[in-house]
Backbone as CSV, one residue per row, in Angstrom:
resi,resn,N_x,N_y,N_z,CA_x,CA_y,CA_z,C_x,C_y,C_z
1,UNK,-58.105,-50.777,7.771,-57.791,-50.097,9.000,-58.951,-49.149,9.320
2,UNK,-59.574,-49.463,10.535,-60.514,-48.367,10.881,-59.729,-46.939,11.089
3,UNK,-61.027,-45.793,10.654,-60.813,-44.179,10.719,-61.092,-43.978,12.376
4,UNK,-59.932,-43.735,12.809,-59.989,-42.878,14.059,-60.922,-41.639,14.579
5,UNK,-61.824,-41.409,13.498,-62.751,-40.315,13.664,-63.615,-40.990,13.174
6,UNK,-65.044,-39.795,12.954,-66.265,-40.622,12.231,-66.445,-39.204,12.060
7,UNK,-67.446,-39.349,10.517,-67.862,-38.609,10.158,-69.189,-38.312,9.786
8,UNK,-70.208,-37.766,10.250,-71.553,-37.451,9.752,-72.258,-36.180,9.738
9,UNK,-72.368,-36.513,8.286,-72.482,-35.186,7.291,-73.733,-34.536,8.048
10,UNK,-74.515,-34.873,8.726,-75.770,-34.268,9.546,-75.553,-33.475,10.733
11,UNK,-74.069,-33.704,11.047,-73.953,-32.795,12.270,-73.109,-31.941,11.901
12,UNK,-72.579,-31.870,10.825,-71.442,-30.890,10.360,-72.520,-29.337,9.653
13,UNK,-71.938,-28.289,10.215,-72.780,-26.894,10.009,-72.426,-26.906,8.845
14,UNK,-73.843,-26.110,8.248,-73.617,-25.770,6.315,-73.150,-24.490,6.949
15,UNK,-72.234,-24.176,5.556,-71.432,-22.607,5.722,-72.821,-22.249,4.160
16,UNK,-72.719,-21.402,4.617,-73.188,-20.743,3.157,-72.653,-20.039,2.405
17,UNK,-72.729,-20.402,0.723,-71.677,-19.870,0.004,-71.833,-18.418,-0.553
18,UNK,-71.150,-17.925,-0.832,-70.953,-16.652,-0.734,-71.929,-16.084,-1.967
19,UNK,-72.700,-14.831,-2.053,-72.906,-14.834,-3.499,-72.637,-14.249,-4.595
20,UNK,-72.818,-13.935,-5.485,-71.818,-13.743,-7.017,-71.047,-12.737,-6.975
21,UNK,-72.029,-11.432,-5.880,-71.337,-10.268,-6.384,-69.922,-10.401,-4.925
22,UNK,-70.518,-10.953,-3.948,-69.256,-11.053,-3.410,-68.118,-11.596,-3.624
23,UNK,-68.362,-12.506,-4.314,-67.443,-13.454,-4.971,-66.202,-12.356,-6.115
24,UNK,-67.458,-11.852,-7.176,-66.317,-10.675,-7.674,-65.987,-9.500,-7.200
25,UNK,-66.628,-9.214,-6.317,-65.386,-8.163,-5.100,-64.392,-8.335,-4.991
26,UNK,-64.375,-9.769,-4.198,-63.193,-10.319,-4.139,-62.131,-10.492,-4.695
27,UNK,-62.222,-11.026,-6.027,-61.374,-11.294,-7.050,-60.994,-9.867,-7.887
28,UNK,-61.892,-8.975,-7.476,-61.116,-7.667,-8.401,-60.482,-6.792,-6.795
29,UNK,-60.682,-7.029,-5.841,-59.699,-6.592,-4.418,-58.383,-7.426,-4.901
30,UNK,-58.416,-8.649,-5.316,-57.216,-8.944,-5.387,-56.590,-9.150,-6.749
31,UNK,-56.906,-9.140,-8.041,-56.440,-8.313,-8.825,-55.865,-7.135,-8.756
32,UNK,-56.805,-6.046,-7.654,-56.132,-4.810,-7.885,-54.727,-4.731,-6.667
33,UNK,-54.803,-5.921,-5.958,-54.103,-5.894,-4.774,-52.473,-6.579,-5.491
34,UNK,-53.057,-7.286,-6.576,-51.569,-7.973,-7.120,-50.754,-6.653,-8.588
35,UNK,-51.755,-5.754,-9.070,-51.553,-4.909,-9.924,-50.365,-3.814,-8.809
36,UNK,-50.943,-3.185,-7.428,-50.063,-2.726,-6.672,-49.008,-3.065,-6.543
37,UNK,-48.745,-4.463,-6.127,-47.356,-5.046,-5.596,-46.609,-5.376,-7.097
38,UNK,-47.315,-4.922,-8.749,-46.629,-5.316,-9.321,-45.655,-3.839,-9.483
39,UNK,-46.431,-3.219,-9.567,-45.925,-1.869,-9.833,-44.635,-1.574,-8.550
40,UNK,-45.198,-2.087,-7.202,-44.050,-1.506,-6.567,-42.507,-2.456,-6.448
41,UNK,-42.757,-3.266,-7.258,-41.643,-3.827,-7.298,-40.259,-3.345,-8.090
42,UNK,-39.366,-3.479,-7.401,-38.243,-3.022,-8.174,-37.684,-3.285,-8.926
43,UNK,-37.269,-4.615,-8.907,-36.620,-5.452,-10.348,-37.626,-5.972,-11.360
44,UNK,-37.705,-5.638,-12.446,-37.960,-5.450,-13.755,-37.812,-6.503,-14.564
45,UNK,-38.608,-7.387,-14.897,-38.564,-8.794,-15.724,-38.811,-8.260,-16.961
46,UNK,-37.698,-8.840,-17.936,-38.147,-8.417,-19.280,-38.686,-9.492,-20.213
47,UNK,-37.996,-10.678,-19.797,-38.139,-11.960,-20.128,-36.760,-12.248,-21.251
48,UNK,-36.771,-13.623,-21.715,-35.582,-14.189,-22.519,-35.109,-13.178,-23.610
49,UNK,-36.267,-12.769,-24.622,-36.025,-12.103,-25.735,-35.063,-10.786,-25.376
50,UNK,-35.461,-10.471,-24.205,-34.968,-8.820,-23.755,-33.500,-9.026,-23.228
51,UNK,-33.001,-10.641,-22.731,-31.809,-11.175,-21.959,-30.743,-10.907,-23.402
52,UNK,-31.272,-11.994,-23.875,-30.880,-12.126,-25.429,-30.377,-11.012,-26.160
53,UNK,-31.100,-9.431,-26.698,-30.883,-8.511,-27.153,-29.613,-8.059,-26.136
54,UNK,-29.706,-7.500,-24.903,-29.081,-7.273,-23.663,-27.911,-8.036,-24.399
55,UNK,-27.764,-9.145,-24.117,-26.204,-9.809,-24.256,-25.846,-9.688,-25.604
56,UNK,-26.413,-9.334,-27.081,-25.748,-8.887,-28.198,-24.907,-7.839,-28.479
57,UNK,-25.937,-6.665,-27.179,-25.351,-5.737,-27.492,-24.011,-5.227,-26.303
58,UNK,-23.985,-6.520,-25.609,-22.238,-6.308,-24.728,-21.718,-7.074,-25.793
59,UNK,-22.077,-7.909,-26.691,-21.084,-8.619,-27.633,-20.722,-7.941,-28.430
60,UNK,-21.497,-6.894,-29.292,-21.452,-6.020,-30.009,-20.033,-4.726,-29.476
61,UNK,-20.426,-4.793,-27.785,-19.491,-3.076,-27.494,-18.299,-3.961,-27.172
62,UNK,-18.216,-5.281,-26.951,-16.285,-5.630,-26.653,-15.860,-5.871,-27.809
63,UNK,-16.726,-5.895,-29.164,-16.140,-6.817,-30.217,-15.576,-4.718,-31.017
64,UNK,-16.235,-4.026,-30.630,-15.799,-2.879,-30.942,-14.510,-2.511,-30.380
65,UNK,-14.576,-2.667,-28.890,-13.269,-2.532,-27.898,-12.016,-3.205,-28.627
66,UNK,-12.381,-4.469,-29.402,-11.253,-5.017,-30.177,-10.691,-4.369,-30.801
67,UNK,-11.700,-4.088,-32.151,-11.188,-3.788,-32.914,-10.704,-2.185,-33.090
68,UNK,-11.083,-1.124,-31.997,-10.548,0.085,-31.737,-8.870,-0.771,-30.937
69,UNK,-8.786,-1.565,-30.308,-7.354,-1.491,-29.900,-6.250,-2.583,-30.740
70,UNK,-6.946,-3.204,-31.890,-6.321,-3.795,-33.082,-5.998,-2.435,-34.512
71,UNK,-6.654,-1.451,-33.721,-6.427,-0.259,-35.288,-7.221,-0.859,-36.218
72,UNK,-9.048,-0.990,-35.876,-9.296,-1.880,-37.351,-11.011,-1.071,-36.807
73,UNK,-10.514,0.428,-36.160,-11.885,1.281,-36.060,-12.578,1.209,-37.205
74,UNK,-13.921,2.023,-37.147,-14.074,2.966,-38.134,-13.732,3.135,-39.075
75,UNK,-12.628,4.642,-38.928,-12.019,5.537,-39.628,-11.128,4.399,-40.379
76,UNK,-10.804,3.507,-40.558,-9.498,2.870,-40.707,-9.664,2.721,-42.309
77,UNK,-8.709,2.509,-43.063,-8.852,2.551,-44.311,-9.393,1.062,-44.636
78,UNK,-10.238,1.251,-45.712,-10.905,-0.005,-46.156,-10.068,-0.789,-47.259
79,UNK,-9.727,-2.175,-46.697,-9.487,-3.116,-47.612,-10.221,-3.723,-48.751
80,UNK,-9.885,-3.508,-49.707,-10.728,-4.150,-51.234,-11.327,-5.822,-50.840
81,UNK,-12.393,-5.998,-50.905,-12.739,-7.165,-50.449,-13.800,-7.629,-51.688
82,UNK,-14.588,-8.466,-52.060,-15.517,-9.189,-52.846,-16.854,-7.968,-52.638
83,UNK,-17.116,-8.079,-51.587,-18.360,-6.965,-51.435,-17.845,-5.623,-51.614
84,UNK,-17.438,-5.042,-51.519,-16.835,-3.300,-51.510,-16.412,-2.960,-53.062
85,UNK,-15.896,-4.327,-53.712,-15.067,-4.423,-55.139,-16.124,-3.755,-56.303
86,UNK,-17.649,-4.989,-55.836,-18.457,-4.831,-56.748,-18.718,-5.992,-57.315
87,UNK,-17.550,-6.893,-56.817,-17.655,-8.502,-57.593,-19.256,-9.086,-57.068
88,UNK,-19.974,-9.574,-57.895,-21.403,-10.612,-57.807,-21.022,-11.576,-56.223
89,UNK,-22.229,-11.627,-55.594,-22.186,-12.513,-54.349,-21.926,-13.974,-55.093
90,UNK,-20.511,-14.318,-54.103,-20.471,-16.065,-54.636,-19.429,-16.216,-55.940
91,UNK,-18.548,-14.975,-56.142,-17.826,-15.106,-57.140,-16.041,-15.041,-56.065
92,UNK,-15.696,-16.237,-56.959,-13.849,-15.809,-56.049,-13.338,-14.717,-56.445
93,UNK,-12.201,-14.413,-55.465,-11.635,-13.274,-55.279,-10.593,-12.946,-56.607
94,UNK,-10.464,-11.799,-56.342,-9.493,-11.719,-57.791,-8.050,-12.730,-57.184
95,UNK,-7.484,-12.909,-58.108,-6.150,-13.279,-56.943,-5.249,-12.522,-56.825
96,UNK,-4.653,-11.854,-55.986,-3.419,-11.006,-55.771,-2.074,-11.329,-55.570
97,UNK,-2.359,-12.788,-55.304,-1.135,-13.620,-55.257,-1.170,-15.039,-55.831
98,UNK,-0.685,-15.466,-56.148,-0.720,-17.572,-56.450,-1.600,-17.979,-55.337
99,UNK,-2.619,-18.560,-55.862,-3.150,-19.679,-55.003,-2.544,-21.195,-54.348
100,UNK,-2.112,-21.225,-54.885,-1.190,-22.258,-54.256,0.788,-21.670,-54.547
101,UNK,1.221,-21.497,-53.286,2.523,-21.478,-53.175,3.631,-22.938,-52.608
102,UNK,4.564,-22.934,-53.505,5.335,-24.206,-53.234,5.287,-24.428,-51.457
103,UNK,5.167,-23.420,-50.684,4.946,-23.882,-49.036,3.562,-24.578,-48.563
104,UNK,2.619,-23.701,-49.326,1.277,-24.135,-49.029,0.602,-25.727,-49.708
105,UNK,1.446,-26.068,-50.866,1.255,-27.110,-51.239,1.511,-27.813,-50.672
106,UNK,3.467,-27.950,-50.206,3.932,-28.809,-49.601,2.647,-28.994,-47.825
107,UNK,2.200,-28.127,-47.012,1.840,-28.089,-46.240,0.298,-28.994,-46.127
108,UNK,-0.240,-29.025,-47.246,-1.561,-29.559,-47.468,-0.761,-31.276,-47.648
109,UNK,0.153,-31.514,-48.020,0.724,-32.559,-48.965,0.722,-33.205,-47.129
110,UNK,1.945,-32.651,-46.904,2.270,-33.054,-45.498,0.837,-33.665,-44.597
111,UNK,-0.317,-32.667,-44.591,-1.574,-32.785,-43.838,-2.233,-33.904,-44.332
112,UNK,-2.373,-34.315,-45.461,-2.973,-36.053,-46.005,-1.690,-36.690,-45.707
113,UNK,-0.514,-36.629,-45.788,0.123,-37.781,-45.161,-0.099,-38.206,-43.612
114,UNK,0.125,-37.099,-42.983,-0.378,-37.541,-41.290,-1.940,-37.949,-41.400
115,UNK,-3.113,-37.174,-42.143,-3.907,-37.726,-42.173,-4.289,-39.457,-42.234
116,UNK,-3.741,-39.856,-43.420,-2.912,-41.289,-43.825,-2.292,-42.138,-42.812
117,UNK,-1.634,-41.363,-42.469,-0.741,-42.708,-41.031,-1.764,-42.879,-40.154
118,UNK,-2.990,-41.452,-39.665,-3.729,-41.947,-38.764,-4.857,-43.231,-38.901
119,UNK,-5.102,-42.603,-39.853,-6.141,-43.661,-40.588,-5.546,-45.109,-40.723
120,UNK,-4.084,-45.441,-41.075,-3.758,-46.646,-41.029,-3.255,-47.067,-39.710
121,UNK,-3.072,-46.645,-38.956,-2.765,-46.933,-37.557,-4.168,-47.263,-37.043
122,UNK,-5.068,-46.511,-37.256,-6.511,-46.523,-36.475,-6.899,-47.878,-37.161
123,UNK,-6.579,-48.127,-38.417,-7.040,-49.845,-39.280,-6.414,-50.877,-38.579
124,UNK,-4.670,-50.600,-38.209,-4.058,-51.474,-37.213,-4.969,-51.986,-36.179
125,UNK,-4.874,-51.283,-35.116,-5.437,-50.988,-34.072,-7.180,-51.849,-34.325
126,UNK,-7.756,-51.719,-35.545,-8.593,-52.250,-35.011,-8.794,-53.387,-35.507
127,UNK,-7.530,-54.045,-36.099,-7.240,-55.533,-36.883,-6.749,-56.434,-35.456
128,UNK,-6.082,-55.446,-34.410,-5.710,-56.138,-33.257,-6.728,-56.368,-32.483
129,UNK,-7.691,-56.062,-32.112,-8.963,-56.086,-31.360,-9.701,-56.354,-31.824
130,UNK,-9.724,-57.166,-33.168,-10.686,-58.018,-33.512,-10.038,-59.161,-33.620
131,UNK,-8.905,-59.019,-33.275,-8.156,-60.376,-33.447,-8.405,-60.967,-31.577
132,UNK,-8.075,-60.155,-31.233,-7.822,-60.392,-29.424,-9.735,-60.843,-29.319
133,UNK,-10.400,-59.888,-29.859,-11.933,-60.257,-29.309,-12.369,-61.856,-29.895
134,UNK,-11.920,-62.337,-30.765,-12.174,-63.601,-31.492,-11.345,-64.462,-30.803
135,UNK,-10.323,-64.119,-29.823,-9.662,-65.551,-29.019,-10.050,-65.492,-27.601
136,UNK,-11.261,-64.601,-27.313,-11.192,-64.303,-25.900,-12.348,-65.032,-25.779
137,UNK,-13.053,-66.265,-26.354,-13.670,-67.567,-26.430,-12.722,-68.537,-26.105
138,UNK,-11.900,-68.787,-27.018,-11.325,-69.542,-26.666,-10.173,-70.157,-25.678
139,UNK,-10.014,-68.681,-25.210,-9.179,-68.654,-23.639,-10.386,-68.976,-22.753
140,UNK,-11.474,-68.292,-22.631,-12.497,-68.249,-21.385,-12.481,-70.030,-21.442
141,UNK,-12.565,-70.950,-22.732,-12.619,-71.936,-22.645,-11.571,-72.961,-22.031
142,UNK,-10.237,-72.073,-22.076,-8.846,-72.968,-21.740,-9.025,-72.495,-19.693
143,UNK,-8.832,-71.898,-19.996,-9.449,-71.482,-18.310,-10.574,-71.872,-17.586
144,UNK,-11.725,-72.202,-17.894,-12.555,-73.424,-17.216,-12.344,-75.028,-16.878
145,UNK,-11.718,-75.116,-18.235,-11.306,-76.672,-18.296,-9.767,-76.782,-17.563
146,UNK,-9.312,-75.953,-17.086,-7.864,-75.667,-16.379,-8.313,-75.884,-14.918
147,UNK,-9.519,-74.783,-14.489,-10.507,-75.188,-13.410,-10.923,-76.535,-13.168
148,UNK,-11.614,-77.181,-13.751,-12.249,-78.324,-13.838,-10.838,-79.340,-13.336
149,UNK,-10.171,-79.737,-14.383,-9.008,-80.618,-13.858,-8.328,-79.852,-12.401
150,UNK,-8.054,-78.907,-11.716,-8.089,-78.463,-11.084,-8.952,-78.655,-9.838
151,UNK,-10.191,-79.311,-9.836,-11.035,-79.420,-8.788,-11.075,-81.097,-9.089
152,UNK,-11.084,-81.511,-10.462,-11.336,-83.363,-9.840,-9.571,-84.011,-9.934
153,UNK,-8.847,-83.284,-9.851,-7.533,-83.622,-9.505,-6.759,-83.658,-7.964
């Protein structure tokens, strides 16, 4: 496709380029021109790290709000725990009660049985759909040839 214009570089005016020191005038006018508008700006970029700290420490003042309106301030009396005791990091607790109680057993007992039915239901389930996926050849096949007699009949 021909250019709707023409161009020749012999009639086009040379500009002349600027020289060095004007060149860095320039660039420190507008350095100092972008240093102004940084300063007069109002909102304050801190970046991610500063977002981050910021939102710990509202996590920090509601998780306080909790626990001042659970009674579990401060001041509140301290429960004997693994760290406070003196017991070695990584050692179990003393026990204060049975570790396993006839409810809590039965309750774990109960939780592998439903566990169990799911698991054998989920084996059902997928003894049927491998059964259905292995005849769904041989239907696609009863259904063409159903077609076929169907069209030269």
């Amino acid at each position: 496709m021909p250019r709707s214009y023409s161009f020749e570089h012999y009639t086009v005016a040379k500009t002349s380029t600027p020289s060095r020191s004007l060149r860095r005038r320039d660039k420190q006018a507008l350095s100092e021109r972008r240093a102004t508008e940084r300063r007069s700006d109002k909102e304050i970029h801190y970046g991610r790290s500063h977002a981050e700290t910021e939102e710990m420490f509202h996590v920090r003042a509601m998780n306080a709000q909790l626990e001042a309106l659970a009674g579990l301030s401060a001041n509140a009396p301290v429960k004997p725990t693994a760290t406070n005791r003196g017991q070695p990091i990584g050692a179990l607790p003393l026990a204060e009660e049975p570790l396993l109680s006839r409810g809590a057993l039965r309750d774990v007992l109960d939780e592998a049985l439903r566990q169990f039915r799911a698991l054998q239901s989920g084996i059902q389930d997928a003894t049927k759909a491998t059964g259905r996926l292995l005849s769904l050849p041989m239907e696609a096949a009863r259904l063409a040839a159903q077609r076929l007699r169907l069209v030269q009949g």
